[in-house]
Coordinates of C-alpha atoms and ligand atoms in Angstrom, one line a residue:
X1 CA -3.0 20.0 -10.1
X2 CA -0.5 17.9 -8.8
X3 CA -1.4 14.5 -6.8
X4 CA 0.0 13.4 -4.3
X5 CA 0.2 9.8 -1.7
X6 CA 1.2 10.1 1.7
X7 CA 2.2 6.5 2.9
X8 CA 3.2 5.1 6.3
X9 CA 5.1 2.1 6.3
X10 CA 4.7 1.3 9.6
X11 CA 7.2 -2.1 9.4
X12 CA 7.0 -4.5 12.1
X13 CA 5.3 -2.0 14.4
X14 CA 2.2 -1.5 16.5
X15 CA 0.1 -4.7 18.4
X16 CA -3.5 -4.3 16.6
X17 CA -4.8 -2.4 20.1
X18 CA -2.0 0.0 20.1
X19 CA -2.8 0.4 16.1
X20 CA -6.3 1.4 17.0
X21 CA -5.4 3.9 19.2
X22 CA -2.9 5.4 16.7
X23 CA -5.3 5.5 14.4
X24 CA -8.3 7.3 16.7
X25 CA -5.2 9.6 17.0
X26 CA -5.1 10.2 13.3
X27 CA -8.6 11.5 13.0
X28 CA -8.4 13.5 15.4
X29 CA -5.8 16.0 13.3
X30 CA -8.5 15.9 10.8
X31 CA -5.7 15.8 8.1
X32 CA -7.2 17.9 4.7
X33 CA -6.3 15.6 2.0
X34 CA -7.2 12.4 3.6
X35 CA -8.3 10.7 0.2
X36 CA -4.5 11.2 0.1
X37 CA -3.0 9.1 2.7
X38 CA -2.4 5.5 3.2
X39 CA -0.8 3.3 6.2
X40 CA 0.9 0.4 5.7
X41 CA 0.0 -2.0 8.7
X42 CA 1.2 -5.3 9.6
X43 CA -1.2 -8.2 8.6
X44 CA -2.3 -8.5 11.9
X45 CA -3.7 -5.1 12.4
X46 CA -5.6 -5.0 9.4
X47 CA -8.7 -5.6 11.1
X48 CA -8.6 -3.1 13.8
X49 CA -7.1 -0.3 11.2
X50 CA -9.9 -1.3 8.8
X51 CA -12.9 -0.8 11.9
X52 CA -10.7 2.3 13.1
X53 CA -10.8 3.8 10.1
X54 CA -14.3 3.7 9.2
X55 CA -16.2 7.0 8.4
X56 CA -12.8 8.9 7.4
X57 CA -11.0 9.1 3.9
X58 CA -7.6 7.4 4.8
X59 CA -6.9 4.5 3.4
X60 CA -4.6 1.3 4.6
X61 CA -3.2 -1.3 2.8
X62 CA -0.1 -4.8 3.5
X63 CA 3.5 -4.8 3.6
X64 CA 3.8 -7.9 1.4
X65 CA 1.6 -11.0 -0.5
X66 CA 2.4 -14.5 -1.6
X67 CA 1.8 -14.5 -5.7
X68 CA -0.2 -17.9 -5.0
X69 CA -3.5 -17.6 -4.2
X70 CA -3.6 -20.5 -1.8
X71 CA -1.7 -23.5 -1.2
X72 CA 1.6 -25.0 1.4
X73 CA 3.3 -21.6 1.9
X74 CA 3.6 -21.9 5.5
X75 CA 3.5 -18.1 7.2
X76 CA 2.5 -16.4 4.2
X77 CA -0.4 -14.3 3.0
X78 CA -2.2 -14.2 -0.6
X79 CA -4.2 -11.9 -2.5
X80 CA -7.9 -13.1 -2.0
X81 CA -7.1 -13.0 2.1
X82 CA -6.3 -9.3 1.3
X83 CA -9.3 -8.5 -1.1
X84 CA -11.7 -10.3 1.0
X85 CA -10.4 -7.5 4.0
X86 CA -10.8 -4.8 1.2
X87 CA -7.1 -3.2 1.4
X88 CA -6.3 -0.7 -1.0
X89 CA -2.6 -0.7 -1.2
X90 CA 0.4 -3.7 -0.7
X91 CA 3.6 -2.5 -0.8
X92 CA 6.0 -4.7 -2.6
X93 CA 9.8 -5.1 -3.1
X94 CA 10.7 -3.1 0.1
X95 CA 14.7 -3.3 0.2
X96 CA 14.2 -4.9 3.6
X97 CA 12.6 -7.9 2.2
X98 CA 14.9 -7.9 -0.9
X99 CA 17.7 -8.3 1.4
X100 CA 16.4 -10.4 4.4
X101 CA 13.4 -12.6 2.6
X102 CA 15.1 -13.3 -0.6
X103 CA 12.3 -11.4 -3.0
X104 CA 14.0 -11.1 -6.1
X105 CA 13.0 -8.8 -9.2
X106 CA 11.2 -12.1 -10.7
X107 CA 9.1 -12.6 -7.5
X108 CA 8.2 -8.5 -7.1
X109 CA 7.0 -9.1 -11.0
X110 CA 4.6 -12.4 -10.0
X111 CA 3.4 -10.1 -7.1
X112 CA 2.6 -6.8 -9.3
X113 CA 0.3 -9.2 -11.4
X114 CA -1.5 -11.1 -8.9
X115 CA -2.3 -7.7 -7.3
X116 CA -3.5 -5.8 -10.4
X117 CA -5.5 -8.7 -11.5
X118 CA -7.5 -8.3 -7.8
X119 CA -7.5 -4.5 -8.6
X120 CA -5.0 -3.6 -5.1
X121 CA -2.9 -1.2 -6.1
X122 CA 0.5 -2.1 -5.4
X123 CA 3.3 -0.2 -4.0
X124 CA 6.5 -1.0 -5.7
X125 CA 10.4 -0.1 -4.0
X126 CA 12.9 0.6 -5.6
X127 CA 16.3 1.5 -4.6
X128 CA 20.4 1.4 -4.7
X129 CA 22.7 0.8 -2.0
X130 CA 25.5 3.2 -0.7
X131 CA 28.3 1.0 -2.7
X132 CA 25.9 1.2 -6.0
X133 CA 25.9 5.0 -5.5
X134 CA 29.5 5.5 -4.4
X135 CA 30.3 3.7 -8.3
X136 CA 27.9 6.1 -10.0
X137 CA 25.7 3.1 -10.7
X138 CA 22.0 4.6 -9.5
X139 CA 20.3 4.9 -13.0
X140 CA 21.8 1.5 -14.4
X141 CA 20.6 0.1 -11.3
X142 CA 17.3 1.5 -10.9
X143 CA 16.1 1.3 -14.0
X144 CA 17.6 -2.6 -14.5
X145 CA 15.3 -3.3 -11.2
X146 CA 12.3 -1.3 -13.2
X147 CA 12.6 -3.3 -16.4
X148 CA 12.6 -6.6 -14.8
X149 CA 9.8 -5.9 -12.6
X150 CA 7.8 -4.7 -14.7
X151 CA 8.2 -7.5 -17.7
X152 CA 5.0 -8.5 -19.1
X153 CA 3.0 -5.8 -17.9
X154 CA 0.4 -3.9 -20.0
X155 CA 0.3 0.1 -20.1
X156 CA -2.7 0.2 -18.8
X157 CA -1.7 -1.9 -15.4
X158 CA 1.3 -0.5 -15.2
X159 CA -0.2 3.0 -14.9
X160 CA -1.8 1.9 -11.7
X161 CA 1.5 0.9 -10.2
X162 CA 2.6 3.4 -6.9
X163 CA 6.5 3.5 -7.3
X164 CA 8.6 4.6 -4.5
X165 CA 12.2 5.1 -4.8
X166 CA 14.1 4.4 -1.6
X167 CA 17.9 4.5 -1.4
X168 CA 18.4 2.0 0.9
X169 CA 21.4 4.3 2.3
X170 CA 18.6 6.5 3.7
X171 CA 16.2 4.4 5.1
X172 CA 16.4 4.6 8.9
X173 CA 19.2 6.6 8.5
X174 CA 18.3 9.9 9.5
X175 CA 20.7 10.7 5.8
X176 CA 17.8 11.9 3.8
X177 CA 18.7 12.2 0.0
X178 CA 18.7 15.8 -0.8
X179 CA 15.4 17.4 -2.6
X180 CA 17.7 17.5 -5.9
X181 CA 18.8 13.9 -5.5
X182 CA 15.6 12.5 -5.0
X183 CA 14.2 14.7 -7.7
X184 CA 17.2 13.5 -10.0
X185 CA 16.3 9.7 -9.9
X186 CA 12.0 10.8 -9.8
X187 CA 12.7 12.3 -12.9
X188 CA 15.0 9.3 -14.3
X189 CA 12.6 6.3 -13.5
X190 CA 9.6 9.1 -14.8
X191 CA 11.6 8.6 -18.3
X192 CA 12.0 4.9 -17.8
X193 CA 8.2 4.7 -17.8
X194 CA 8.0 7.0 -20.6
X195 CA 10.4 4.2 -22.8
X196 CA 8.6 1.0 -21.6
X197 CA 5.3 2.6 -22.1
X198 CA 4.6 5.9 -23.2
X199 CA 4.9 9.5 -22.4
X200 CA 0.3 9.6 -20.7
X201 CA 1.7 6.7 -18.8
X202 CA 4.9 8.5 -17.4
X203 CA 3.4 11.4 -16.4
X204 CA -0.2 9.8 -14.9
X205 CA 2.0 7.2 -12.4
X206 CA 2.3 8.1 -9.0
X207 CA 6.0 8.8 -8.0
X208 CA 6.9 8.4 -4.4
X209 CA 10.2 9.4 -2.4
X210 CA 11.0 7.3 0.7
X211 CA 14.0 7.1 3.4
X212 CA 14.1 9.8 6.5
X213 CA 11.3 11.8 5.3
X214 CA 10.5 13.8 8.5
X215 CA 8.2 16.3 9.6
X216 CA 10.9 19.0 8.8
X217 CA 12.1 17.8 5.5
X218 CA 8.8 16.9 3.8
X219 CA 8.2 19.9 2.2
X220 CA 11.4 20.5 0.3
X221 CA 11.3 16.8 -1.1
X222 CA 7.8 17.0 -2.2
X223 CA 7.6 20.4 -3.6
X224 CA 9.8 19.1 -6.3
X225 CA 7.7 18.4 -9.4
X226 CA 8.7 14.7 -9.9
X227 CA 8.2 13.5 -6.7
X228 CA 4.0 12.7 -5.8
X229 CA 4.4 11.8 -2.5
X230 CA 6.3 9.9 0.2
X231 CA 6.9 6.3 1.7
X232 CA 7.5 7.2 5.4
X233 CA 8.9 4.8 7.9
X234 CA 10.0 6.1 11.4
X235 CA 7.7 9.1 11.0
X236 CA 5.1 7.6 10.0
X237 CA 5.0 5.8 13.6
X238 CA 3.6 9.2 15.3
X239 CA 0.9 10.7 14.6
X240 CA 1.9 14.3 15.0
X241 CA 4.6 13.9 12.1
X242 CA 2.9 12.0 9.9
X243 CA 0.0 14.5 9.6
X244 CA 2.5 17.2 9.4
X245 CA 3.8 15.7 6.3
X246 CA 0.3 15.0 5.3
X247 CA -0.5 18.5 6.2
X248 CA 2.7 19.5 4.0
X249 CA 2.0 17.7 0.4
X250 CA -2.1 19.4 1.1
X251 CA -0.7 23.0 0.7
X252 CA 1.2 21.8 -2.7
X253 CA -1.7 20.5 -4.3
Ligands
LIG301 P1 12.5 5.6 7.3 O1 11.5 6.7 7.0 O2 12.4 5.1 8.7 O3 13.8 6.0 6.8 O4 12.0 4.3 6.4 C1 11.8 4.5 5.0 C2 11.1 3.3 4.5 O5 11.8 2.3 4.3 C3 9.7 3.3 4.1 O6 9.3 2.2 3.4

């Protein structure tokens, strides 16, 4: 049976009161495969998604962690402030902190660590740019991003790892990579993980798509065997949609 993860990156969206009330509206669709979805909240609606969620199989998680635990990092957030709220997921290297916070490849791979250590299983973006794909560069890209961020990890870590690939020319585009496409570079960093590791670890890791996945599209992108799921941004943000697609990757599994 194929597994899935539904994830909402919900980005710098929703006051903590007006994530409560999207997350009553959640339950409400009594989605079927909520052991299968996950929001992504801002730090400061982790409480209120946390006490919103309780009783009910969804799960919720960060956008980002400091890889020190404590110290003078004014502004940011570390590991032990997310275990001690008990999230399940962080996502890390999102192309929009790559490109506007300076995370680099080496700081994604201090991240990974300090989160596998505290058993939060990370969410890890990957991704070209419209000039990288327009030379034919994806796979060098992609899989030169994989290798460095995963450096120094053990098989049996690196199996817990969530990755989503997200070309950065469809996110909050509306240009969704076709099914084939996303299946095409699914499959790719699949084999990427089968040469660092090995072929139990390759085919047990999670395998996300993520950039204009939509309530209409959904389907077509996930019914194609490499993909396990998607990172959702814009469509994530109503509630309708997002159990939709939730809805969707339930009747493939
Ligand atoms: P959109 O679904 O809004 O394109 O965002 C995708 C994304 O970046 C999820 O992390």
């Amino acid at each position: 049976m194929k597994r899935f993860l539904i994830a909402g990156n919900w980005k710098m969206n929703k006051t903590a009161a007006e994530a409560e009330s999207f997350i009553n509206k959640l339950k409400e669709k009594k989605i079927s495969n909520e052991e299968e979805v996950a929001v992504l909240v801002p730090f400061t609606d982790l409480y209120s998604v946390k006490s919103a969620l309780s009783g009910c199989g969804i799960k919720f998680g960060a956008q980002n962690v400091h890889f020190e635990a404590s110290g003078a990092f004014t502004g940011e957030v570390s590991v032990p402030m997310l275990s001690e709220i008990g999230v399940d997921y962080c996502v890390i290297g999102h192309s929009e902190r790559r490109e506007y916070f300076n995370e680099t490849d080496e700081t994604v791979n201090k991240k990974l660590k300090v989160l596998l250590e505290a058993g939060i299983t990370p969410i890890l973006c990957v991704g070209e740019s419209l000039e990288v794909r327009e030379q034919g560069e994806e796979q060098a890209f992609v899989g030169g991003q994989l290798v460095a961020d995963f450096a120094d990890i053990a098989a049996a870590d690196a199996a817990k790892i969530v990755i989503a690939y997200e070309p950065i020319w469809a996110i909050g585009t509306g240009k969704t990579a076709t099914p084939e496409q996303a299946e095409e570079m699914c499959a790719f960093i699949r084999g990427v993980m089968e040469g660092l590791y090995d072929g139990v670890v390759a085919e047990s890791m999670l395998i996300l798509y993520g950039g204009s996945m939509n309530a209409k599209n959904a389907k077509d992108l996930l019914e194609k065997p490499d993909i396990n799921g998607g990172l959702i941004g814009g469509a994530s943000l109503k509630a309708d949609d997002f159990a939709t697609i939730a809805e969707a990757a339930a009747s493939l599994s």
